[in-house]
Short mmCIF file of C-alpha atoms in Angstrom, two decimals:
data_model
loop_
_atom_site.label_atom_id
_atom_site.label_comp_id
_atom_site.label_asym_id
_atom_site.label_seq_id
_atom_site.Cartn_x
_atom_site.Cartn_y
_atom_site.Cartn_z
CA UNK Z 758 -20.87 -13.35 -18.48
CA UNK Z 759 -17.32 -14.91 -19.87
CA UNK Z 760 -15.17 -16.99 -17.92
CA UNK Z 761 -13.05 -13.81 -17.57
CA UNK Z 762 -15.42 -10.73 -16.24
CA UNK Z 763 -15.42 -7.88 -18.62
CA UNK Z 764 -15.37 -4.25 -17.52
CA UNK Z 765 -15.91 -0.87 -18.79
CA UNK Z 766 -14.63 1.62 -16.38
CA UNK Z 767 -16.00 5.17 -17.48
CA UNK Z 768 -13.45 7.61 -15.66
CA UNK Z 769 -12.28 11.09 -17.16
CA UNK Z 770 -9.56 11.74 -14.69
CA UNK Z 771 -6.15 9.96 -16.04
CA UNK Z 772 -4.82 10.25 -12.49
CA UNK Z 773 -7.40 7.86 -11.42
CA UNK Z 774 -8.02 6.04 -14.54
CA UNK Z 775 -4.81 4.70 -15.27
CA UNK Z 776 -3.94 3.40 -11.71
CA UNK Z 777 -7.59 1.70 -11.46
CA UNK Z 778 -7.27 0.12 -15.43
CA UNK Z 779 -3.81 -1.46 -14.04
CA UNK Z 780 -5.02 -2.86 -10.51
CA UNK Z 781 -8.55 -4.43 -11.85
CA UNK Z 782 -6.65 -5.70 -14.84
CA UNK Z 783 -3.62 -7.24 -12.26
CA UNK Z 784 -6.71 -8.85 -10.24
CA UNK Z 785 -7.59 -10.99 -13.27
CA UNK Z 786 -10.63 -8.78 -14.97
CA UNK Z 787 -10.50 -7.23 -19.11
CA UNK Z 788 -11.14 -3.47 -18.68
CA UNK Z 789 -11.68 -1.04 -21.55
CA UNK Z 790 -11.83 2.29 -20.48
CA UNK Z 791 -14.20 5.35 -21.93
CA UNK Z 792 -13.19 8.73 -20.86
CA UNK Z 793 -16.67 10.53 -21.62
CA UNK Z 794 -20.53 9.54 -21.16
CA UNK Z 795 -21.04 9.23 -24.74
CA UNK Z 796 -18.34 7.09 -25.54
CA UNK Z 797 -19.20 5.08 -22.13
CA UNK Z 798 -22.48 4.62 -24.02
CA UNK Z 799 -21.44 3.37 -27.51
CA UNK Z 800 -19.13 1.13 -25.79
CA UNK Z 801 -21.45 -0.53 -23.25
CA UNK Z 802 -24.31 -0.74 -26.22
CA UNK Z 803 -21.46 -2.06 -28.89
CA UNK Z 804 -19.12 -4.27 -26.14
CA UNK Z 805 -21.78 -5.72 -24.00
CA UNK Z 806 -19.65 -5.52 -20.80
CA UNK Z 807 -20.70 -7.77 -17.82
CA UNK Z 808 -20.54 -4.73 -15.51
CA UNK Z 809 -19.68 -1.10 -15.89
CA UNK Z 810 -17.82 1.47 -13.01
CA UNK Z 811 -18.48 4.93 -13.37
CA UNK Z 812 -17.74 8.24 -12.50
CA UNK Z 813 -20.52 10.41 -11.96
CA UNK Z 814 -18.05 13.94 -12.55
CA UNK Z 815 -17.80 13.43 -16.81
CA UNK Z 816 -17.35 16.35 -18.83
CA UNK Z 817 -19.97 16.39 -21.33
CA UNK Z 818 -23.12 14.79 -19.64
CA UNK Z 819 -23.55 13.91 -15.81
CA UNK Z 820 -22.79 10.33 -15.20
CA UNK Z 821 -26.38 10.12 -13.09
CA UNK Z 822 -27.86 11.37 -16.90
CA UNK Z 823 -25.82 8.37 -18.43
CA UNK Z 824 -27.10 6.11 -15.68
CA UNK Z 825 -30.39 6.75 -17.04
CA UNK Z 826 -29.92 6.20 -20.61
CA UNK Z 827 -28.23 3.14 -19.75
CA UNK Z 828 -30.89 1.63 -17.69
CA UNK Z 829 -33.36 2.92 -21.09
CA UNK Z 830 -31.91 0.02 -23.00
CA UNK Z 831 -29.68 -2.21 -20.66
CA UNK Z 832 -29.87 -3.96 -17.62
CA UNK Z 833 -25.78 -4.43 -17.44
CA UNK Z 834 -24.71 -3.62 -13.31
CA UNK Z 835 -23.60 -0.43 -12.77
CA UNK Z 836 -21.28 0.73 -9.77
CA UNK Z 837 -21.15 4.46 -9.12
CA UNK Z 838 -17.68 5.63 -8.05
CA UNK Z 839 -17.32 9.04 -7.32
CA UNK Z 840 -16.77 12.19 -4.85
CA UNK Z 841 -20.31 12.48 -4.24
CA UNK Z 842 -20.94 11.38 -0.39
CA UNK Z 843 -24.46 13.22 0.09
CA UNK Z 844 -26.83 11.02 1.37
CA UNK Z 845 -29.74 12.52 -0.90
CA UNK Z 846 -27.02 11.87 -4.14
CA UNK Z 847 -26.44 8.22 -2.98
CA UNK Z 848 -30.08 7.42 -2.53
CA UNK Z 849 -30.91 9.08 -6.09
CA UNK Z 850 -28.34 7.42 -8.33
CA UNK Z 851 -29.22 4.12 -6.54
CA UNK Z 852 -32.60 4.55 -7.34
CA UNK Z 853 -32.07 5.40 -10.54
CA UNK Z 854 -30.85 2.03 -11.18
CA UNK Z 855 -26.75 1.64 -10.27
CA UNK Z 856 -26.03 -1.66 -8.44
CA UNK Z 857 -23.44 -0.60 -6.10
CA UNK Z 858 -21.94 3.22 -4.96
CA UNK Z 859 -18.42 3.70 -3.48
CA UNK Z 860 -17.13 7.23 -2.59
CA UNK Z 861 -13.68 8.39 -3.78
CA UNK Z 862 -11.24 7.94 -2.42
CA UNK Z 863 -10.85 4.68 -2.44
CA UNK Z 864 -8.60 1.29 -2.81
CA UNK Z 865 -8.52 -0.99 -6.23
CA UNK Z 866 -8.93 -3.73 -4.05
CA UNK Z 867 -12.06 -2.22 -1.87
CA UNK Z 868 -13.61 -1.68 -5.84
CA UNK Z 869 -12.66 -4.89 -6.81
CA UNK Z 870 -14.15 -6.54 -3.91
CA UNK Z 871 -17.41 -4.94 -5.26
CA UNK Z 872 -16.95 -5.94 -8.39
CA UNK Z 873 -16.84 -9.36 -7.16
CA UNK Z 874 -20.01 -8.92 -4.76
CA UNK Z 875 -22.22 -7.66 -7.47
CA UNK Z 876 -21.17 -10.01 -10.37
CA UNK Z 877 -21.83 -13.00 -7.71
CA UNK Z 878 -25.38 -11.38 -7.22
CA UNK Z 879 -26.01 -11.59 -11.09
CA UNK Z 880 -24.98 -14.45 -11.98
CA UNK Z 881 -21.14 -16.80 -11.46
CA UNK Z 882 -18.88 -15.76 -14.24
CA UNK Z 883 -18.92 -18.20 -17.09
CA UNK Z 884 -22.56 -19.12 -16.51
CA UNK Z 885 -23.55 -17.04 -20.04
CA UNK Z 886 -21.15 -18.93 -21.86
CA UNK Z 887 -22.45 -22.81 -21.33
CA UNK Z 888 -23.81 -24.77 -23.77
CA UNK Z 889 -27.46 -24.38 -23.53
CA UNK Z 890 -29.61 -27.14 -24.57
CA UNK Z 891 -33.54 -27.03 -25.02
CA UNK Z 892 -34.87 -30.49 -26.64
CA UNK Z 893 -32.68 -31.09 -29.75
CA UNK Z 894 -31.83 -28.09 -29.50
CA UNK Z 895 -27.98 -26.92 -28.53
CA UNK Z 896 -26.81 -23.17 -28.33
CA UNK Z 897 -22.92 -22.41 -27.25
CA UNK Z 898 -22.54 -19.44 -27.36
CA UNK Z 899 -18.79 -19.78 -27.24
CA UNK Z 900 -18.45 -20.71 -30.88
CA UNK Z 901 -21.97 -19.08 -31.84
CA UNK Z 902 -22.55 -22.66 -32.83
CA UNK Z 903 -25.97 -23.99 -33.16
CA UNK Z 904 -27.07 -27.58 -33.78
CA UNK Z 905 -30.45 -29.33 -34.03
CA UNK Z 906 -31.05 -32.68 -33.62
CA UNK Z 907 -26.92 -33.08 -34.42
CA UNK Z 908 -26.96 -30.91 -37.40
CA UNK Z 909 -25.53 -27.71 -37.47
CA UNK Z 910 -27.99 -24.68 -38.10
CA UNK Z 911 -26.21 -21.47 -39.75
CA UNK Z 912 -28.08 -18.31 -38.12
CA UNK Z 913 -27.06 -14.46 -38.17
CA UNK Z 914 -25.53 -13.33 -35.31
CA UNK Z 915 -28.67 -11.43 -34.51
CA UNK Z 916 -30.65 -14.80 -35.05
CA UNK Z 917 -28.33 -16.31 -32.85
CA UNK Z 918 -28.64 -13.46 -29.97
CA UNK Z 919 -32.26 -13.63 -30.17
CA UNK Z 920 -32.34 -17.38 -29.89
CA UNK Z 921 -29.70 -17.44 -26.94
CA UNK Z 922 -31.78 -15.26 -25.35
CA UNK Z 923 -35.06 -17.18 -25.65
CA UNK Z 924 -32.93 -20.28 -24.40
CA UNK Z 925 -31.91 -18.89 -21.86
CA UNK Z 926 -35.49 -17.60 -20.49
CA UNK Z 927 -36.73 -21.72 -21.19
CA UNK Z 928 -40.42 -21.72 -20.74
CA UNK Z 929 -41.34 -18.26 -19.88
CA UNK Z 930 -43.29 -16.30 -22.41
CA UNK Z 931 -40.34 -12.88 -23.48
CA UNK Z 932 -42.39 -9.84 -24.31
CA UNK Z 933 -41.08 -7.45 -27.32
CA UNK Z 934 -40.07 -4.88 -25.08
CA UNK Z 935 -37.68 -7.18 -23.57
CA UNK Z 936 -36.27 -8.30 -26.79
CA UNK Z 937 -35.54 -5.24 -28.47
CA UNK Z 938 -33.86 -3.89 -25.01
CA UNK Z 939 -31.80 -6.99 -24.48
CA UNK Z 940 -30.95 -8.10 -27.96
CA UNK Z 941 -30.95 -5.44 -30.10
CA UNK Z 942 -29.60 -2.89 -27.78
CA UNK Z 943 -32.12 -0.05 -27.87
CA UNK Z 944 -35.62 0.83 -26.41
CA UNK Z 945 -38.80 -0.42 -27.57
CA UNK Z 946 -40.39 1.59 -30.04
CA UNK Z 947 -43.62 0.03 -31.76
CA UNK Z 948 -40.61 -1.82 -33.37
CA UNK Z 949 -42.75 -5.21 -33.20
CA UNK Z 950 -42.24 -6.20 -37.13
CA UNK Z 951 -37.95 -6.36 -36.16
CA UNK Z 952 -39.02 -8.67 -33.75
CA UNK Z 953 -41.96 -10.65 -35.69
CA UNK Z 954 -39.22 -10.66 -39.26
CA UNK Z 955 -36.49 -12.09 -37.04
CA UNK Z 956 -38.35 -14.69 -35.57
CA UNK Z 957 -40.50 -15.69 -38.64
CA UNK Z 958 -36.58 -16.24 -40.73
CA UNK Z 959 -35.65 -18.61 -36.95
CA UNK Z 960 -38.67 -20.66 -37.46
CA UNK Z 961 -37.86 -21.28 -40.97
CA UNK Z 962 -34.28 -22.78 -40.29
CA UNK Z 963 -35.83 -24.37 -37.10
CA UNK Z 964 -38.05 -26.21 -39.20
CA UNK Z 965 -41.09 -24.66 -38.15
CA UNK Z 966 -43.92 -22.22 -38.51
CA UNK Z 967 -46.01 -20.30 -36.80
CA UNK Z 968 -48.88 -22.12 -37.17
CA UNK Z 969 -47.16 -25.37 -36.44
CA UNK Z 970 -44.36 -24.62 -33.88
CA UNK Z 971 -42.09 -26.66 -31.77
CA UNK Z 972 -39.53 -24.77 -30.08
CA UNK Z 973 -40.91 -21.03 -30.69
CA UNK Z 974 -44.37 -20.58 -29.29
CA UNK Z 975 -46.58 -16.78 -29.59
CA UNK Z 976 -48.46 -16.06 -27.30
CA UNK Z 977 -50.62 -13.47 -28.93
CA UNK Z 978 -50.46 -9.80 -27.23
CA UNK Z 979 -47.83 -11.19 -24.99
CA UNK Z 980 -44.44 -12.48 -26.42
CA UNK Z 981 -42.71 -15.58 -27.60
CA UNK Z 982 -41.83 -18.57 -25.45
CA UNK Z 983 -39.32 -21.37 -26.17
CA UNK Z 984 -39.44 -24.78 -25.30
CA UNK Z 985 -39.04 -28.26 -26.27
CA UNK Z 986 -41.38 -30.27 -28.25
CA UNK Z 987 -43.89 -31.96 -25.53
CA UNK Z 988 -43.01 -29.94 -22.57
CA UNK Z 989 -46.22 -28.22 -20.80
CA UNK Z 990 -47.04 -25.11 -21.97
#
């Protein structure tokens, strides 16, 4: 997450859109707003928000449907806000994957508190955005800047994702699956040369190959672990 939380509210209703966009916004968060389930979708896929509200009530596919995809190819936290107060609707959209659930009507500063609640649970705002450091190895992903052993390393930006990533998971072996879900964005498909291609063009500017790694490690039939040179596998 940034140093300033970013939201997508999903909301169709102006009446309640417009009211909510100004009071999160006045609280000290960056909202963008979608106003249908597909547009909620490109956006969450395209802006990576730290955490997404939505309304269940859209007009061209159920917000529990868009839940769903979401969840297909994004673990980003979800709260559910909407007129829906059965019991058997609360305990379905939760278990289809939404974080938090607050019924309509309600204050900006009840949602907000939420908002709060669940981005503490995932993680402090800003956290995403230190300089990570493996070995010689340092990733900010403020400036997309990466240097090894003091020299700067020019990598794509999906290079860079996919490295940031790995980084951030230090020592544990990252299936595919997860890869293609987190950093590309979309759900695994037998899409394992993307992944192999990518990481193959990293080692080369790492200095590295498969054969003879030091920060990228396969584990064959698993995934790919990163780590320093030396440390314990």
């Amino acid at each position: 997450m940034r140093a300033v939380p970013r939201l997508l509210l999903i909301e169709d209703d102006p009446a309640i859109r417009a009211p909510l966009l100004r009071a999160l916004r006045d609280r000290g968060h960056a909202v963008a707003a979608a106003t249908t389930a597909m547009d909620g979708l490109r956006a969450a896929l395209d802006d990576r928000p730290d955490l997404v509200v939505l309304d269940l009530g859209l007009p061209d596919v159920d917000g529990a449907e868009l839940l769903r995809m979401l969840r297909a190819v994004s673990r980003v936290p979800v709260i559910v806000a909407t007129a829906r107060d059965a019991e058997t609707e609360i305990v379905r959209v939760l278990d289809a994957g939404a974080d938090d659930y607050l019924v309509k009507p309600f204050t900006a500063a009840q949602l907000d508190a939420r908002v709060r609640a669940v981005l503490r649970r995932v993680g402090s705002p800003g956290t995403a955005d230190e300089t990570v450091v493996v070995g010689g190895l340092e990733i900010d992903p403020r400036s997309h800047g990466v240097r090894l052993d003091g020299e700067p390393i020019d990598l794509t930006p999906r290079e860079f994702d996919l490295l940031h990533h790995l980084a951030t998971r230090r020592g544990e072996v990252v299936t595919k699956r997860e890869l293609m879900t987190e950093v590309w964005q979309i759900p695994y498909g037998g899409a394992d040369k993307t992944v192999d291609v990518h990481l193959s063009w990293l080692r080369r500017k790492l200095g590295e190959t498969a054969a003879a790694p030091r920060y990228l490690h396969t584990v064959r039939g698993v995934g790919v672990r990163l780590s320093a040179p030396g440390e314990p596998s």
